[in-house]
Amino acid sequence: MKNDVKNVLYSESVIKSKVEELAKRISEDYADKELLLIGVLKGANVFMCDLMREITFPIQIDFIAASSYGHSTESSGVVKIIKDLDYSIEGKHVIIVEDIIDTGLTLKYLIENFKSRQPKSLEICTLLDKPERRIAHLEVKYTGFQIPDEFIVGYGIDYAERYRNLPYIATLKESVYSK
Ligand code: IMP
Ligand code: MG
């Protein structure tokens, strides 16, 4: 697997510091509140696990799985909910936890969907953001790293369902895509 890596963008220790920083901000902002983190599967799984363990008070978690139709490296904006939330979010302070925002179309759909369920507040926390690629406007309260328009994998993020288990964030060699 490591032979397929072209360039490591963020090492394990750099990611760890950033996750701690985000969790500290969240812990301060929601200190006296009931907070529900919603992880977007599967990509946000690893980030979610690390982030929640750095939050300093008891929180609730839930997961949603959504897939966008279309080409494997491009988002189409047509989103299908594959696994919905287990519980109601009505009246709750919610943060959606995402791995990466690209066009923003997936999250835009989820935000609109969640708003109709009447949470008390709704914010976004993403580890990575590619602002150059944005199509849908989103207010993102917590962002880890802004990255250029490059396809990355690792730390939960896949190419064709693989490389999620790389412990760092990296680009892949061109040869991987032509396999
Ligand atoms: P959006 O709807 O275009 O914002 O798509 C976001 C989703 O596309 C992310 O949650 C990822 O699943 C996927 N994605 C976007 N950029 C990348 C990338 O560089 N590598 C792997 N998956 C990506
Ligand atoms: Mg995702």
Tab-separated table of N, CA and C in Angstrom, residues 14-113:
chain	number	residue	atom	x	y	z
A	14	VAL	N	0.905	15.634	12.513
A	14	VAL	CA	0.300	16.909	12.098
A	14	VAL	C	-1.231	16.808	12.179
A	15	ILE	N	-1.770	15.669	11.754
A	15	ILE	CA	-3.223	15.468	11.836
A	15	ILE	C	-3.660	15.477	13.303
A	16	LYS	N	-2.886	14.801	14.145
A	16	LYS	CA	-3.234	14.715	15.567
A	16	LYS	C	-3.323	16.112	16.193
A	17	SER	N	-2.344	16.960	15.926
A	17	SER	CA	-2.371	18.328	16.484
A	17	SER	C	-3.587	19.095	15.998
A	18	LYS	N	-3.901	18.933	14.723
A	18	LYS	CA	-5.055	19.661	14.168
A	18	LYS	C	-6.356	19.168	14.785
A	19	VAL	N	-6.472	17.866	14.958
A	19	VAL	CA	-7.690	17.300	15.553
A	19	VAL	C	-7.846	17.805	16.998
A	20	GLU	N	-6.743	17.865	17.721
A	20	GLU	CA	-6.770	18.386	19.100
A	20	GLU	C	-7.240	19.835	19.116
A	21	GLU	N	-6.728	20.616	18.174
A	21	GLU	CA	-7.097	22.041	18.078
A	21	GLU	C	-8.600	22.199	17.803
A	22	LEU	N	-9.111	21.401	16.862
A	22	LEU	CA	-10.549	21.476	16.538
A	22	LEU	C	-11.392	21.055	17.741
A	23	ALA	N	-10.973	19.974	18.410
A	23	ALA	CA	-11.723	19.473	19.570
A	23	ALA	C	-11.716	20.485	20.713
A	24	LYS	N	-10.617	21.209	20.844
A	24	LYS	CA	-10.517	22.234	21.891
A	24	LYS	C	-11.523	23.351	21.607
A	25	ARG	N	-11.573	23.791	20.359
A	25	ARG	CA	-12.540	24.840	19.991
A	25	ARG	C	-13.969	24.367	20.236
A	26	ILE	N	-14.255	23.142	19.814
A	26	ILE	CA	-15.612	22.601	19.993
A	26	ILE	C	-15.929	22.481	21.482
A	27	SER	N	-14.972	21.989	22.260
A	27	SER	CA	-15.185	21.825	23.708
A	27	SER	C	-15.498	23.169	24.364
A	28	GLU	N	-14.827	24.222	23.914
A	28	GLU	CA	-15.084	25.563	24.467
A	28	GLU	C	-16.444	26.088	24.022
A	29	ASP	N	-16.723	25.938	22.736
A	29	ASP	CA	-17.967	26.506	22.183
A	29	ASP	C	-19.232	25.822	22.716
A	30	TYR	N	-19.128	24.540	23.041
A	30	TYR	CA	-20.331	23.789	23.444
A	30	TYR	C	-20.276	23.342	24.909
A	31	ALA	N	-19.420	23.982	25.686
A	31	ALA	CA	-19.157	23.521	27.056
A	31	ALA	C	-20.397	23.254	27.894
A	32	ASP	N	-21.387	24.139	27.807
A	32	ASP	CA	-22.563	23.982	28.679
A	32	ASP	C	-23.757	23.421	27.906
A	33	LYS	N	-23.482	22.764	26.772
A	33	LYS	CA	-24.581	22.311	25.907
A	33	LYS	C	-24.560	20.800	25.693
A	34	GLU	N	-25.722	20.287	25.288
A	34	GLU	CA	-25.830	18.876	24.889
A	34	GLU	C	-25.455	18.809	23.420
A	35	LEU	N	-24.369	18.141	23.115
A	35	LEU	CA	-23.869	18.126	21.737
A	35	LEU	C	-24.000	16.741	21.104
A	36	LEU	N	-24.449	16.748	19.871
A	36	LEU	CA	-24.531	15.518	19.078
A	36	LEU	C	-23.625	15.665	17.855
A	37	LEU	N	-22.658	14.766	17.733
A	37	LEU	CA	-21.811	14.743	16.537
A	37	LEU	C	-22.384	13.730	15.560
A	38	ILE	N	-22.535	14.141	14.315
A	38	ILE	CA	-23.013	13.213	13.287
A	38	ILE	C	-21.908	12.996	12.263
A	39	GLY	N	-21.382	11.791	12.222
A	39	GLY	CA	-20.323	11.459	11.270
A	39	GLY	C	-20.916	11.002	9.948
A	40	VAL	N	-20.320	11.486	8.862
A	40	VAL	CA	-20.768	11.070	7.538
A	40	VAL	C	-19.889	9.900	7.088
A	41	LEU	N	-20.527	8.735	7.022
A	41	LEU	CA	-19.804	7.506	6.657
A	41	LEU	C	-19.544	7.462	5.154
A	42	LYS	N	-18.530	6.718	4.713
A	42	LYS	CA	-17.581	6.090	5.596
A	42	LYS	C	-16.385	6.991	5.869
A	43	GLY	N	-16.197	7.986	5.022
A	43	GLY	CA	-14.962	8.781	5.039
A	43	GLY	C	-14.627	9.438	6.362
A	44	ALA	N	-15.652	9.910	7.097
A	44	ALA	CA	-15.380	10.669	8.326
A	44	ALA	C	-15.142	9.776	9.536
A	45	ASN	N	-15.232	8.473	9.338
A	45	ASN	CA	-15.131	7.520	10.446
A	45	ASN	C	-13.871	7.693	11.305
A	46	VAL	N	-12.721	7.750	10.664
A	46	VAL	CA	-11.455	7.828	11.407
A	46	VAL	C	-11.342	9.181	12.126
A	47	PHE	N	-11.659	10.236	11.405
A	47	PHE	CA	-11.635	11.590	11.974
A	47	PHE	C	-12.581	11.690	13.172
A	48	MET	N	-13.774	11.174	13.001
A	48	MET	CA	-14.779	11.203	14.066
A	48	MET	C	-14.262	10.517	15.340
A	49	CYS	N	-13.667	9.344	15.171
A	49	CYS	CA	-13.176	8.582	16.324
A	49	CYS	C	-12.108	9.359	17.084
A	50	ASP	N	-11.217	10.015	16.364
A	50	ASP	CA	-10.155	10.784	17.020
A	50	ASP	C	-10.716	12.072	17.626
A	51	LEU	N	-11.570	12.752	16.864
A	51	LEU	CA	-12.130	14.035	17.324
A	51	LEU	C	-12.931	13.863	18.610
A	52	MET	N	-13.790	12.873	18.640
A	52	MET	CA	-14.682	12.753	19.803
A	52	MET	C	-13.918	12.428	21.084
A	53	ARG	N	-12.800	11.722	20.943
A	53	ARG	CA	-12.034	11.360	22.138
A	53	ARG	C	-11.236	12.527	22.702
A	54	GLU	N	-11.166	13.625	21.945
A	54	GLU	CA	-10.483	14.831	22.439
A	54	GLU	C	-11.472	15.846	23.006
A	55	ILE	N	-12.763	15.577	22.890
A	55	ILE	CA	-13.769	16.494	23.429
A	55	ILE	C	-13.919	16.204	24.926
A	56	THR	N	-13.995	17.276	25.703
A	56	THR	CA	-13.786	17.131	27.150
A	56	THR	C	-15.052	16.927	27.984
A	57	PHE	N	-16.207	16.782	27.350
A	57	PHE	CA	-17.433	16.521	28.116
A	57	PHE	C	-18.241	15.444	27.389
A	58	PRO	N	-19.228	14.842	28.040
A	58	PRO	CA	-19.955	13.741	27.397
A	58	PRO	C	-20.816	14.233	26.229
A	59	ILE	N	-20.652	13.590	25.114
A	59	ILE	CA	-21.427	13.961	23.923
A	59	ILE	C	-22.208	12.738	23.445
A	60	GLN	N	-23.072	12.965	22.457
A	60	GLN	CA	-23.727	11.843	21.789
A	60	GLN	C	-23.188	11.770	20.365
A	61	ILE	N	-23.219	10.583	19.790
A	61	ILE	CA	-22.810	10.466	18.385
A	61	ILE	C	-23.857	9.696	17.585
A	62	ASP	N	-23.869	9.966	16.295
A	62	ASP	CA	-24.702	9.203	15.372
A	62	ASP	C	-23.980	9.227	14.025
A	63	PHE	N	-24.438	8.395	13.105
A	63	PHE	CA	-23.806	8.350	11.789
A	63	PHE	C	-24.869	8.348	10.700
A	64	ILE	N	-24.483	8.912	9.569
A	64	ILE	CA	-25.344	8.825	8.384
A	64	ILE	C	-24.442	8.385	7.231
A	65	ALA	N	-24.977	7.600	6.347
A	65	ALA	CA	-24.199	7.217	5.167
A	65	ALA	C	-24.924	7.726	3.935
A	66	ALA	N	-24.199	8.477	3.138
A	66	ALA	CA	-24.781	9.027	1.923
A	66	ALA	C	-23.859	8.723	0.766
A	67	SER	N	-24.425	8.489	-0.390
A	67	SER	CA	-23.555	8.299	-1.549
A	67	SER	C	-24.025	9.216	-2.655
A	68	SER	N	-23.046	9.755	-3.377
A	68	SER	CA	-23.438	10.564	-4.530
A	68	SER	C	-23.248	9.699	-5.760
A	69	TYR	N	-24.204	9.770	-6.637
A	69	TYR	CA	-24.124	8.968	-7.859
A	69	TYR	C	-23.055	9.524	-8.776
A	70	GLY	N	-22.565	8.714	-9.667
A	70	GLY	CA	-21.666	9.228	-10.697
A	70	GLY	C	-20.269	8.664	-10.602
A	71	HIS	N	-19.360	9.319	-11.285
A	71	HIS	CA	-17.966	8.892	-11.401
A	71	HIS	C	-17.312	8.813	-10.023
A	72	SER	N	-16.377	7.892	-9.869
A	72	SER	CA	-15.802	7.627	-8.540
A	72	SER	C	-15.032	8.808	-7.945
A	73	THR	N	-14.481	9.677	-8.778
A	73	THR	CA	-13.718	10.795	-8.207
A	73	THR	C	-14.448	12.140	-8.335
A	74	GLU	N	-15.691	12.127	-8.792
A	74	GLU	CA	-16.446	13.380	-8.957
A	74	GLU	C	-17.795	13.248	-8.268
A	75	SER	N	-18.249	14.329	-7.638
A	75	SER	CA	-19.554	14.327	-6.996
A	75	SER	C	-20.598	14.805	-8.007
A	76	SER	N	-21.774	14.177	-7.996
A	76	SER	CA	-22.800	14.569	-8.961
A	76	SER	C	-23.837	15.506	-8.366
A	77	GLY	N	-23.914	15.545	-7.039
A	77	GLY	CA	-24.925	16.380	-6.395
A	77	GLY	C	-26.226	15.637	-6.162
A	78	VAL	N	-26.366	14.487	-6.787
A	78	VAL	CA	-27.551	13.664	-6.535
A	78	VAL	C	-27.178	12.701	-5.409
A	79	VAL	N	-27.789	12.915	-4.245
A	79	VAL	CA	-27.366	12.199	-3.050
A	79	VAL	C	-28.427	11.206	-2.614
A	80	LYS	N	-27.967	10.036	-2.242
A	80	LYS	CA	-28.881	9.021	-1.744
A	80	LYS	C	-28.482	8.694	-0.304
A	81	ILE	N	-29.446	8.702	0.612
A	81	ILE	CA	-29.146	8.307	1.991
A	81	ILE	C	-29.216	6.786	2.082
A	82	ILE	N	-28.079	6.182	2.405
A	82	ILE	CA	-27.981	4.716	2.465
A	82	ILE	C	-28.283	4.223	3.865
A	83	LYS	N	-27.808	4.993	4.868
A	83	LYS	CA	-28.115	4.685	6.270
A	83	LYS	C	-28.494	6.000	6.932
A	84	ASP	N	-29.708	6.051	7.438
A	84	ASP	CA	-30.164	7.297	8.068
A	84	ASP	C	-29.746	7.312	9.540
A	85	LEU	N	-29.974	8.440	10.190
A	85	LEU	CA	-29.660	8.571	11.611
A	85	LEU	C	-30.510	7.598	12.409
A	86	ASP	N	-29.987	7.174	13.569
A	86	ASP	CA	-30.751	6.278	14.438
A	86	ASP	C	-31.787	7.045	15.252
A	87	TYR	N	-31.461	8.305	15.582
A	87	TYR	CA	-32.319	9.056	16.504
A	87	TYR	C	-32.725	10.398	15.921
A	88	SER	N	-33.759	10.980	16.545
A	88	SER	CA	-34.215	12.315	16.159
A	88	SER	C	-33.183	13.361	16.568
A	89	ILE	N	-33.054	14.412	15.772
A	89	ILE	CA	-32.123	15.494	16.132
A	89	ILE	C	-32.889	16.748	16.553
A	90	GLU	N	-34.176	16.636	16.652
A	90	GLU	CA	-35.015	17.791	17.004
A	90	GLU	C	-34.583	18.382	18.349
A	91	GLY	N	-34.347	19.685	18.360
A	91	GLY	CA	-33.979	20.382	19.598
A	91	GLY	C	-32.543	20.162	20.056
A	92	LYS	N	-31.724	19.495	19.234
A	92	LYS	CA	-30.343	19.202	19.657
A	92	LYS	C	-29.324	20.130	18.989
A	93	HIS	N	-28.197	20.326	19.668
A	93	HIS	CA	-27.069	21.033	19.063
A	93	HIS	C	-26.268	20.004	18.272
A	94	VAL	N	-26.223	20.203	16.961
A	94	VAL	CA	-25.638	19.196	16.072
A	94	VAL	C	-24.408	19.748	15.347
A	95	ILE	N	-23.365	18.937	15.290
A	95	ILE	CA	-22.245	19.228	14.384
A	95	ILE	C	-22.116	18.045	13.425
A	96	ILE	N	-22.140	18.351	12.139
A	96	ILE	CA	-21.900	17.312	11.134
A	96	ILE	C	-20.392	17.194	10.941
A	97	VAL	N	-19.886	15.985	11.054
A	97	VAL	CA	-18.448	15.757	10.936
A	97	VAL	C	-18.163	15.108	9.574
A	98	GLU	N	-17.394	15.807	8.744
A	98	GLU	CA	-17.077	15.346	7.385
A	98	GLU	C	-15.578	15.156	7.222
A	99	ASP	N	-15.216	14.286	6.305
A	99	ASP	CA	-13.803	14.108	5.995
A	99	ASP	C	-13.297	15.220	5.087
A	100	ILE	N	-14.045	15.464	4.002
A	100	ILE	CA	-13.550	16.420	3.014
A	100	ILE	C	-14.729	17.066	2.281
A	101	ILE	N	-14.643	18.361	2.100
A	101	ILE	CA	-15.664	19.053	1.294
A	101	ILE	C	-15.024	19.454	-0.025
A	102	ASP	N	-15.670	19.008	-1.076
A	102	ASP	CA	-15.140	19.234	-2.422
A	102	ASP	C	-16.090	20.227	-3.118
A	103	THR	N	-17.028	19.746	-3.901
A	103	THR	CA	-18.010	20.663	-4.493
A	103	THR	C	-18.967	21.210	-3.427
A	104	GLY	N	-19.133	20.470	-2.348
A	104	GLY	CA	-20.066	20.864	-1.288
A	104	GLY	C	-21.479	20.354	-1.528
A	105	LEU	N	-21.684	19.684	-2.641
A	105	LEU	CA	-23.047	19.264	-3.007
A	105	LEU	C	-23.603	18.209	-2.042
A	106	THR	N	-22.755	17.295	-1.596
A	106	THR	CA	-23.212	16.257	-0.665
A	106	THR	C	-23.669	16.895	0.647
A	107	LEU	N	-22.817	17.769	1.189
A	107	LEU	CA	-23.147	18.390	2.473
A	107	LEU	C	-24.330	19.336	2.359
A	108	LYS	N	-24.434	20.036	1.241
A	108	LYS	CA	-25.560	20.944	1.036
A	108	LYS	C	-26.868	20.158	1.156
A	109	TYR	N	-26.881	19.013	0.512
A	109	TYR	CA	-28.070	18.161	0.568
A	109	TYR	C	-28.353	17.734	2.012
A	110	LEU	N	-27.300	17.285	2.713
A	110	LEU	CA	-27.483	16.814	4.095
A	110	LEU	C	-27.930	17.947	5.020
A	111	ILE	N	-27.353	19.124	4.832
A	111	ILE	CA	-27.716	20.290	5.663
A	111	ILE	C	-29.200	20.604	5.499
A	112	GLU	N	-29.647	20.658	4.248
A	112	GLU	CA	-31.069	20.969	3.995
A	112	GLU	C	-31.961	19.890	4.606
A	113	ASN	N	-31.547	18.656	4.453
A	113	ASN	CA	-32.290	17.533	5.004
A	113	ASN	C	-32.367	17.626	6.541
